[in-house]
Coordinates of C-alpha atoms in Angstrom, one line a residue:
Chain A
X9 CA 0.3 -15.8 -35.7
X10 CA -3.0 -14.5 -36.9
X11 CA -4.7 -11.6 -35.3
X12 CA -7.8 -13.7 -34.4
X13 CA -5.7 -15.8 -32.0
X14 CA -5.4 -14.6 -28.4
X15 CA -1.9 -13.3 -27.9
X16 CA -2.4 -12.3 -24.3
X17 CA -4.5 -13.3 -21.3
X18 CA -8.2 -13.8 -22.0
X19 CA -10.6 -10.7 -21.2
X20 CA -12.9 -10.9 -18.1
X21 CA -15.7 -11.2 -20.5
X22 CA -14.6 -14.7 -21.3
X23 CA -15.4 -16.0 -17.7
X24 CA -17.8 -18.8 -17.4
X25 CA -21.2 -17.6 -16.2
X26 CA -23.6 -19.3 -13.8
X27 CA -26.7 -18.2 -11.9
X28 CA -25.0 -17.2 -8.7
X29 CA -22.1 -15.5 -10.4
X30 CA -21.8 -11.7 -9.8
X31 CA -22.7 -9.5 -12.6
X32 CA -20.1 -7.1 -13.7
X33 CA -20.7 -3.9 -15.6
X34 CA -18.3 -2.6 -18.2
X35 CA -16.1 -0.7 -15.8
X36 CA -15.9 -3.5 -13.3
X37 CA -14.7 -6.0 -16.0
X38 CA -12.1 -3.4 -17.1
X39 CA -10.9 -3.2 -13.4
X40 CA -10.4 -7.0 -13.5
X41 CA -8.7 -6.6 -16.8
X42 CA -6.3 -4.2 -15.3
X43 CA -5.5 -6.6 -12.5
X44 CA -4.9 -9.5 -14.9
X45 CA -2.4 -7.4 -16.8
X46 CA -0.8 -6.1 -13.6
X47 CA -0.2 -9.7 -12.5
X48 CA 1.2 -10.6 -16.0
X49 CA 3.5 -7.4 -15.9
X50 CA 4.7 -8.3 -12.4
X51 CA 5.7 -11.8 -13.4
X52 CA 7.1 -11.2 -16.8
X53 CA 8.8 -7.8 -16.5
X54 CA 9.5 -7.1 -12.9
X55 CA 10.1 -10.4 -11.4
X56 CA 13.0 -11.2 -13.7
X57 CA 14.6 -8.0 -12.5
X58 CA 14.4 -9.2 -9.0
X59 CA 16.5 -12.3 -9.9
X60 CA 18.8 -9.9 -11.9
X61 CA 19.3 -7.8 -8.7
X62 CA 20.1 -11.0 -6.8
X63 CA 22.7 -12.2 -9.1
X64 CA 24.4 -8.9 -9.9
X65 CA 24.0 -7.1 -6.6
X66 CA 23.0 -9.0 -3.7
X67 CA 24.8 -12.3 -4.2
X68 CA 28.3 -10.4 -4.8
X69 CA 27.6 -8.2 -1.7
X70 CA 27.0 -11.4 0.4
X71 CA 29.9 -13.2 -0.9
X72 CA 32.3 -10.2 -0.3
X73 CA 31.0 -10.0 3.2
X74 CA 30.8 -13.8 4.1
X75 CA 33.1 -15.5 1.5
X76 CA 30.4 -17.9 0.5
X77 CA 26.9 -18.0 -1.1
X78 CA 23.8 -17.7 1.1
X79 CA 23.1 -21.2 2.7
X80 CA 19.2 -21.0 3.0
X81 CA 16.3 -18.9 1.9
X82 CA 16.3 -17.0 5.2
X83 CA 19.7 -15.6 4.4
X84 CA 18.5 -14.7 0.9
X85 CA 15.4 -13.0 2.3
X86 CA 17.4 -10.8 4.7
X87 CA 19.8 -9.9 1.9
X88 CA 17.1 -9.1 -0.6
X89 CA 15.2 -6.9 1.7
X90 CA 17.7 -4.1 1.0
X91 CA 17.4 -4.6 -3.0
X92 CA 15.3 -1.9 -4.5
X93 CA 14.1 -4.2 -7.3
X94 CA 12.8 -6.6 -4.7
X95 CA 11.1 -3.8 -2.6
X96 CA 9.3 -2.4 -5.8
X97 CA 8.2 -5.9 -7.0
X98 CA 7.0 -6.8 -3.5
X99 CA 5.2 -3.4 -2.8
X100 CA 3.4 -3.7 -6.1
X101 CA 2.6 -7.3 -5.7
X102 CA 1.2 -6.8 -2.3
X103 CA -0.7 -3.7 -3.5
X104 CA -2.1 -5.6 -6.3
X105 CA -3.4 -8.4 -4.1
X106 CA -5.1 -5.9 -1.9
X107 CA -6.6 -4.1 -4.9
X108 CA -7.9 -7.4 -6.2
X109 CA -9.7 -8.0 -3.0
X110 CA -11.1 -4.3 -3.1
X111 CA -12.2 -4.8 -6.7
X112 CA -14.0 -8.0 -6.1
X113 CA -15.7 -7.1 -2.8
X114 CA -17.0 -3.8 -4.4
X115 CA -18.6 -6.0 -7.2
X116 CA -20.1 -8.5 -4.9
X117 CA -21.3 -6.4 -2.0
X118 CA -23.4 -3.9 -4.2
X119 CA -25.4 -6.9 -5.4
X120 CA -25.2 -9.1 -2.3
X121 CA -29.0 -9.3 -1.6
X122 CA -29.6 -10.6 -5.1
X123 CA -26.7 -13.2 -4.9
X124 CA -27.9 -14.6 -1.6
X125 CA -31.5 -14.8 -2.8
X126 CA -30.4 -16.6 -6.1
X127 CA -28.3 -19.0 -4.1
X128 CA -31.0 -19.6 -1.5
X129 CA -33.5 -20.5 -4.4
X130 CA -31.0 -23.0 -6.0
X131 CA -30.2 -24.4 -2.6
X132 CA -33.7 -25.7 -2.1
X133 CA -32.7 -28.7 -4.2
X134 CA -31.0 -31.6 -2.1
X135 CA -27.2 -31.7 -1.9
X136 CA -26.3 -29.0 0.8
X137 CA -25.9 -29.9 4.6
X138 CA -24.7 -27.1 6.8
X139 CA -23.7 -27.5 10.5
X140 CA -23.8 -24.1 12.3
X141 CA -22.5 -25.8 15.4
X142 CA -19.2 -26.9 13.7
X143 CA -16.2 -25.1 15.5
X144 CA -13.9 -23.2 13.0
X145 CA -10.2 -24.3 13.1
X146 CA -7.9 -21.6 14.3
X147 CA -6.0 -21.5 10.9
X148 CA -9.3 -20.3 9.3
X149 CA -10.6 -18.2 12.2
X150 CA -7.3 -16.3 12.8
X151 CA -5.9 -15.9 9.2
X152 CA -7.3 -13.9 6.3
X153 CA -5.7 -16.1 3.6
X154 CA -4.1 -14.3 0.7
X155 CA -5.2 -10.9 2.0
X156 CA -8.9 -11.9 1.8
X157 CA -10.7 -9.8 4.4
X158 CA -12.8 -12.1 6.7
X159 CA -11.3 -15.3 5.3
X160 CA -13.8 -17.9 3.8
X161 CA -16.3 -17.9 6.6
X162 CA -17.2 -14.4 7.6
X163 CA -21.0 -13.7 7.0
X164 CA -21.8 -10.0 6.6
X165 CA -25.5 -10.9 6.5
X166 CA -27.6 -14.0 7.2
X167 CA -27.2 -16.8 4.7
X168 CA -24.3 -14.9 3.1
X169 CA -22.3 -16.2 0.1
X170 CA -20.1 -13.0 -0.2
X171 CA -16.7 -14.7 0.5
X172 CA -17.3 -17.4 -2.2
X173 CA -18.8 -14.9 -4.7
X174 CA -15.7 -12.6 -4.3
X175 CA -13.3 -15.6 -4.6
X176 CA -15.0 -16.7 -7.7
X177 CA -15.1 -13.2 -9.3
X178 CA -11.4 -12.6 -8.7
X179 CA -9.5 -15.7 -9.3
X180 CA -9.8 -15.5 -13.0
X181 CA -7.9 -12.1 -12.8
X182 CA -5.3 -13.4 -10.3
X183 CA -4.4 -16.3 -12.5
X184 CA -4.8 -14.4 -15.8
X185 CA -7.4 -17.0 -16.9
X186 CA -4.8 -19.7 -16.6
X187 CA -7.3 -21.9 -14.8
X188 CA -9.9 -21.7 -17.6
X189 CA -13.2 -20.3 -18.1
X190 CA -14.5 -21.7 -14.9
X191 CA -11.3 -21.6 -12.9
X192 CA -11.5 -25.3 -12.8
X193 CA -8.5 -26.4 -14.7
X194 CA -7.0 -28.1 -11.6
X195 CA -10.0 -30.4 -11.4
X196 CA -9.9 -31.2 -15.2
X197 CA -6.1 -31.9 -14.7
X198 CA -7.1 -34.6 -12.2
X199 CA -9.6 -36.1 -14.5
X200 CA -7.1 -36.2 -17.3
X201 CA -4.4 -37.8 -15.1
X202 CA -7.0 -40.5 -14.0
X203 CA -7.9 -41.3 -17.5
X204 CA -4.4 -41.5 -18.7
X205 CA -2.5 -42.9 -15.7
X206 CA -5.2 -44.8 -13.8
X207 CA -7.5 -46.1 -16.7
X208 CA -7.6 -49.7 -15.3
X209 CA -8.4 -48.2 -11.8
X210 CA -11.3 -46.2 -13.4
X211 CA -12.5 -49.4 -15.2
X212 CA -12.6 -51.2 -11.8
X213 CA -14.7 -48.4 -10.4
X214 CA -17.0 -48.1 -13.4
X215 CA -20.0 -49.0 -11.4
X216 CA -19.1 -47.4 -8.2
X217 CA -16.9 -44.4 -7.7
X218 CA -17.0 -42.5 -4.4
X219 CA -15.0 -39.4 -4.3
X220 CA -14.3 -37.0 -1.4
X221 CA -12.8 -33.4 -1.8
X222 CA -11.4 -32.2 1.5
X223 CA -11.4 -28.4 2.0
X224 CA -13.4 -27.9 -1.3
X225 CA -14.0 -24.2 -1.1
X226 CA -16.6 -23.3 -3.6
X227 CA -16.0 -26.6 -5.5
X228 CA -14.0 -25.2 -8.5
X229 CA -12.0 -28.5 -8.7
X230 CA -14.6 -30.7 -7.4
X231 CA -17.1 -30.2 -10.2
X232 CA -15.0 -31.5 -13.1
X233 CA -14.8 -34.9 -11.3
X234 CA -18.5 -35.0 -10.9
X235 CA -19.0 -33.8 -14.6
X236 CA -16.4 -36.2 -16.1
X237 CA -17.7 -39.2 -14.0
X238 CA -21.5 -38.8 -13.9
X239 CA -21.9 -42.2 -12.1
X240 CA -19.6 -40.8 -9.2
X241 CA -21.0 -40.0 -5.9
X242 CA -18.9 -36.9 -5.0
X243 CA -18.7 -35.4 -1.5
X244 CA -17.3 -32.1 -0.9
X245 CA -16.6 -30.8 2.5
X246 CA -15.5 -27.5 3.9
X247 CA -15.7 -25.7 7.3
X248 CA -16.9 -22.4 5.7
X249 CA -20.8 -22.2 5.1
X250 CA -20.6 -19.3 2.6
X251 CA -18.4 -21.4 0.2
X252 CA -20.7 -24.4 0.4
X253 CA -23.8 -22.3 -0.1
X254 CA -22.4 -20.9 -3.2
X255 CA -20.7 -24.0 -4.3
X256 CA -23.9 -26.0 -4.2
X257 CA -25.9 -23.2 -6.0
X258 CA -23.1 -23.0 -8.6
X259 CA -23.1 -26.8 -9.2
X260 CA -26.9 -26.9 -9.6
X261 CA -26.9 -23.9 -11.9
X262 CA -24.3 -25.7 -14.0
X263 CA -26.5 -28.9 -14.2
X264 CA -24.3 -30.8 -11.8
X265 CA -26.3 -32.9 -9.2
X266 CA -23.9 -35.6 -8.1
X267 CA -22.1 -33.5 -5.6
X268 CA -23.1 -33.3 -1.8
X269 CA -21.6 -30.1 -0.2
X270 CA -21.4 -30.8 3.5
X271 CA -20.2 -28.5 6.2
X272 CA -17.4 -30.6 8.0
X273 CA -13.8 -30.5 9.3
X274 CA -11.2 -32.1 7.1
X275 CA -9.4 -33.1 10.3
X276 CA -12.4 -35.1 11.5
X277 CA -14.7 -35.9 8.5
X278 CA -18.0 -37.5 9.7
X279 CA -17.8 -40.7 7.4
X280 CA -17.3 -44.3 8.0
X281 CA -13.9 -45.8 7.4
X282 CA -13.1 -47.2 3.9
X283 CA -16.0 -45.4 2.5
X284 CA -14.3 -43.5 -0.4
X285 CA -12.3 -44.7 -3.6
X286 CA -10.7 -41.3 -4.1
X287 CA -9.9 -38.7 -1.5
X288 CA -8.3 -35.4 -2.7
X289 CA -7.3 -32.0 -1.7
X290 CA -6.6 -29.1 -4.1
X291 CA -4.5 -26.3 -2.8
X292 CA -5.8 -26.9 0.7
X293 CA -2.9 -28.3 2.8
X294 CA -0.9 -25.1 2.7
X295 CA -3.8 -23.3 4.5
X296 CA -4.0 -25.7 7.3
X297 CA -1.5 -26.2 10.1
X298 CA 1.2 -28.7 11.3
X299 CA -1.1 -30.6 13.5
X300 CA -4.0 -30.5 11.0
X301 CA -2.0 -31.8 8.0
X302 CA -1.1 -35.0 10.2
X303 CA -4.8 -35.6 10.8
X304 CA -5.7 -34.9 7.1
X305 CA -3.3 -37.6 6.0
X306 CA -4.6 -40.0 8.8
X307 CA -8.2 -39.4 7.8
X308 CA -7.4 -39.9 4.1
X309 CA -6.0 -43.4 5.0
X310 CA -9.0 -44.2 7.2
X311 CA -11.5 -43.1 4.7
X312 CA -10.1 -45.0 1.7
X313 CA -11.5 -48.3 0.8
X314 CA -9.0 -51.0 -0.5
X315 CA -7.6 -50.0 -3.9
X316 CA -8.4 -46.5 -3.0
X317 CA -6.3 -43.4 -4.2
X318 CA -5.4 -40.2 -2.2
X319 CA -4.1 -37.1 -4.1
X320 CA -2.9 -33.9 -2.9
X321 CA -2.4 -30.9 -5.4
X322 CA 0.0 -28.3 -4.1
X323 CA 2.9 -26.1 -5.1
X324 CA 6.3 -28.1 -5.1
X325 CA 8.1 -28.9 -2.0
X326 CA 11.3 -26.9 -1.2
X327 CA 13.6 -29.9 -0.8
X328 CA 16.5 -29.7 -3.3
X329 CA 15.3 -26.5 -4.8
X330 CA 17.9 -23.6 -5.2
X331 CA 17.8 -21.1 -2.3
X332 CA 16.7 -18.2 -4.5
X333 CA 13.7 -20.1 -5.9
X334 CA 12.8 -21.1 -2.4
X335 CA 13.0 -17.6 -1.2
X336 CA 10.7 -16.3 -4.1
X337 CA 8.2 -19.1 -3.6
X338 CA 8.1 -18.3 0.1
X339 CA 6.9 -14.8 -0.6
X340 CA 3.4 -15.6 0.0
X341 CA 4.1 -17.0 3.5
X342 CA 5.5 -13.8 4.7
X343 CA 3.6 -11.2 2.7
X344 CA 0.4 -12.6 1.5
X345 CA -1.1 -14.1 4.7
X346 CA -0.2 -17.8 4.1
X347 CA 1.5 -18.6 7.5
X348 CA 1.6 -22.3 7.1
X349 CA 3.2 -22.1 3.6
X350 CA 6.8 -22.1 4.8
X351 CA 6.5 -25.0 7.2
X352 CA 4.3 -27.1 4.8
X353 CA 6.7 -26.9 1.9
X354 CA 9.5 -28.1 4.1
X355 CA 7.6 -31.1 5.2
X356 CA 8.5 -34.7 4.3
X357 CA 5.0 -35.8 2.7
X358 CA 6.3 -39.3 2.3
X359 CA 7.0 -39.6 6.1
X360 CA 3.6 -38.1 6.8
X361 CA 1.9 -40.5 4.6
X362 CA 3.8 -43.4 6.1
X363 CA 2.8 -42.4 9.6
X364 CA -0.8 -42.3 8.5
X365 CA -0.6 -45.9 7.4
X366 CA 0.3 -45.7 3.6
X367 CA 2.9 -48.2 2.3
X368 CA 6.0 -46.4 0.8
X369 CA 5.7 -48.5 -2.4
X370 CA 2.1 -47.1 -2.9
X371 CA 3.2 -43.4 -2.8
X372 CA 3.8 -41.4 -6.0
X373 CA 4.6 -37.9 -7.0
X374 CA 3.9 -36.1 -10.3
X375 CA 3.4 -32.8 -11.8
X376 CA 0.0 -31.5 -13.4
X377 CA -0.7 -28.6 -15.5
X378 CA -4.2 -26.9 -15.8
X379 CA -6.4 -28.5 -18.5
X380 CA -8.3 -25.5 -20.1
X381 CA -10.0 -24.8 -23.4
X382 CA -7.0 -23.9 -25.4
X383 CA -9.0 -22.4 -28.3
X384 CA -9.3 -19.2 -26.0
X385 CA -7.2 -19.9 -22.9
X386 CA -3.4 -19.7 -22.5
X387 CA -1.5 -22.9 -22.3
X388 CA 0.4 -23.1 -18.9
X389 CA 3.7 -21.4 -19.8
X390 CA 6.8 -22.8 -18.2
X391 CA 8.9 -19.7 -19.1
X392 CA 6.9 -17.2 -17.2
X393 CA 6.5 -19.0 -13.8
X394 CA 4.7 -16.7 -11.3
X395 CA 5.8 -18.6 -8.3
X396 CA 2.9 -19.9 -6.3
X397 CA 0.3 -18.6 -8.8
X398 CA 1.0 -20.7 -11.9
X399 CA -1.6 -22.9 -13.2
X400 CA 0.5 -26.1 -12.6
X401 CA 0.8 -28.2 -9.5
X402 CA 2.9 -30.7 -7.9
X403 CA 0.9 -33.8 -6.9
X404 CA 1.6 -36.0 -4.0
X405 CA -0.5 -39.3 -3.7
X406 CA -0.7 -42.6 -2.1
X407 CA -2.9 -45.7 -2.9
X408 CA -4.3 -48.0 -0.3
Chain B
X24 CA -29.8 -4.3 3.8
X25 CA -27.7 -1.2 4.2
X26 CA -24.1 -2.4 3.9
X27 CA -21.5 0.4 3.6
X28 CA -20.2 -1.0 0.5
X29 CA -17.3 1.5 0.1
X30 CA -15.9 1.0 3.5
X31 CA -16.5 -2.9 3.4
X32 CA -14.8 -3.2 0.1
X33 CA -11.7 -1.5 1.5
X34 CA -11.5 -3.8 4.6
X35 CA -8.0 -4.8 5.8
X36 CA -7.0 -8.4 6.2
X37 CA -6.0 -9.5 9.5
X38 CA -2.3 -9.1 10.5
X39 CA 0.6 -6.6 10.2
X40 CA 0.8 -5.2 6.8
X41 CA 4.3 -5.6 5.4
X42 CA 5.9 -2.5 3.9
X43 CA 8.9 -3.2 1.7
X44 CA 10.4 0.2 0.8
X45 CA 12.8 2.2 3.1
X46 CA 10.2 5.0 3.5
X47 CA 6.7 3.6 4.2
X48 CA 5.3 6.8 2.9
X49 CA 6.6 6.3 -0.5
X50 CA 4.9 2.8 -0.5
X51 CA 1.6 4.4 0.5
X52 CA 1.9 6.8 -2.4
X53 CA 2.7 3.9 -4.6
X54 CA -0.6 2.2 -3.5
X55 CA -2.5 5.3 -4.4
X56 CA -0.8 5.4 -7.8
X57 CA -1.7 1.8 -8.3
X58 CA -5.3 2.6 -7.7
X59 CA -5.2 5.5 -10.0
X60 CA -3.5 3.3 -12.6
X61 CA -6.4 0.9 -12.4
X62 CA -9.0 3.7 -12.8
X63 CA -6.9 5.0 -15.8
X64 CA -7.1 1.7 -17.4
X65 CA -10.7 1.6 -16.7
X66 CA -11.3 5.0 -18.5
X67 CA -9.2 3.9 -21.4
X68 CA -11.1 0.7 -21.9
X69 CA -14.4 2.4 -21.5
X70 CA -13.5 5.0 -24.1
X71 CA -12.2 2.3 -26.5
X72 CA -15.4 0.6 -26.1
X73 CA -17.5 3.8 -26.7
X74 CA -15.5 4.6 -29.8
X75 CA -15.9 1.2 -31.3
X76 CA -19.6 1.1 -30.6
X77 CA -20.0 4.7 -32.0
X78 CA -18.0 3.8 -35.1
X79 CA -20.1 0.7 -35.6
X80 CA -23.5 2.1 -35.0
X81 CA -23.4 5.7 -35.1
X82 CA -25.4 6.0 -31.8
X83 CA -24.7 5.5 -28.1
X84 CA -26.8 3.5 -25.6
X85 CA -25.5 2.9 -22.0
X86 CA -26.9 -0.7 -22.0
X87 CA -24.7 -1.4 -25.1
X88 CA -21.7 -0.4 -23.3
X89 CA -22.3 -2.8 -20.4
X90 CA -23.2 -5.7 -22.8
X91 CA -20.2 -5.0 -24.9
X92 CA -17.9 -8.1 -25.4
X93 CA -14.6 -7.5 -27.3
X94 CA -13.6 -9.8 -30.1
X95 CA -10.2 -11.7 -29.8
X96 CA -8.8 -9.1 -32.2
X97 CA -9.8 -6.3 -30.0
X98 CA -8.5 -8.1 -26.9
X99 CA -5.1 -8.6 -28.6
X100 CA -5.0 -4.8 -29.2
X101 CA -6.0 -4.2 -25.6
X102 CA -3.4 -6.6 -24.3
X103 CA -0.7 -4.7 -26.2
X104 CA -2.0 -1.4 -24.9
X105 CA -1.9 -2.7 -21.2
X106 CA 1.6 -4.0 -21.3
X107 CA 2.8 -0.6 -22.9
X108 CA 0.8 1.3 -20.3
X109 CA 2.5 -0.5 -17.4
X110 CA 5.8 -0.2 -19.0
X111 CA 5.3 3.6 -19.0
X112 CA 4.2 3.7 -15.4
X113 CA 6.9 1.7 -14.0
X114 CA 9.9 2.9 -16.3
X115 CA 11.8 4.2 -13.4
X116 CA 12.0 0.6 -11.8
X117 CA 13.3 -1.0 -14.9
X118 CA 15.8 1.9 -15.3
X119 CA 17.1 1.3 -11.8
X120 CA 17.8 -2.3 -12.8
X121 CA 19.3 -1.3 -16.0
X122 CA 21.7 0.9 -14.0
X123 CA 23.0 -2.4 -12.4
X124 CA 24.3 -3.3 -15.8
X125 CA 26.2 0.0 -16.4
X126 CA 30.0 -0.3 -16.0
X127 CA 32.1 2.1 -13.8
X128 CA 33.9 3.2 -17.0
X129 CA 30.5 4.5 -18.4
X130 CA 29.8 6.4 -15.0
X131 CA 33.3 7.9 -15.1
X132 CA 32.9 9.1 -18.7
X133 CA 29.7 10.8 -17.8
X134 CA 31.5 12.6 -14.6
X135 CA 34.3 13.6 -16.9
X136 CA 32.1 15.2 -19.5
X137 CA 30.3 17.0 -16.8
X138 CA 33.6 18.6 -15.5
X139 CA 35.2 19.5 -18.9

């Protein structure tokens, strides 16, 4: 391998810039670089030791006591709590998540006045519709997802974009650049899937393509659809105003004008039935709730026109997975403020979709890996899975 | 705007914080060490940048440090350094895991040597 090929994760300096992006000085970039490497070290060096401890210490201990292997991930979790390797990996992983938040917030908050002003100037252009009267769902109001203080919605000052600016600044480090320069590899993966697997469907929608992204956040995965299909009318909804302010400003700064960012609840989107051709969610379902996910599926069905497609990008469901892998994948539910993660990954999505009205023969499942610029960014590596963080997704979909 | 950036940057996320180690104090120290490790990495990276700029130009300007973008070759060298650094810091954890692979016979030999 030549020394001019990148052998590790990309440096923070490779991150894609846009007008509303936080400016980072040398040392702030170095702090993010440390987090990138810490995450890599955790997944490639310490996590394999946790599995070692399970196989060489915990499992024999359990078998000696019970005459059988652990039956489910709850038994594994109870068992592993006493394993030093697990304690150390967990303590460092939790600590690294918290340090990532601290690093991002320190960067954003020192320049918040400027960021809010830049966003406000870009948001004069049409395409942003906020609704301050919209009630927050409890799963957002009561939970600081993945240790993010104040969740997606908290405004420290008027017209605040800080939660989105912090999210955008740090996701590059958390994923080791695996999502690409603009952390949009998920959206590009959907684009590639549509082009390769639904080319006839795309041809049928060559004159009209109406796309809805539910729970869009700051639109990382929404924008590639708008960029790849310039004729598409893209609508992106979220309950959190800071994400939408930042998302719309970011889109405009990147020259994307065919996305409308609207403050609305994915459980009751304010749109007419059968008014979209593609309805999707990207890593959104696991941050909702048991009752909300039902409604999201029902709304997906209601909003889809005939010949429409619904798509949900998530981490894989647990059914049929070895109990140790379930246990490791479930770490975020218990230790990274993702309370619905456990329940969500046990759900029968086919049954959920059937209840919403989708025909079983119209349902499909597939896997997607992030599509990134491989001249600089790492190809998703199947051998160093960092459960729940990898730039690869399980997709559940259903056509109408 | 007069936000207390230091305090707000450190804000706690909602909910009970999990501690994993038998002694929570040990884990608190670990979190301090983690923050120090980050700052050490920052210092290292800054010096690395300075040295490279000084070498290249024979002068130093603060704006040049902030504007510095490492080449892919430099990034590869920094990647190798970061992994070696983390390896040194967390040596004891890996050794605990290696101990799992030691046989009782090896331990017995050491005990015997200690007594004879």
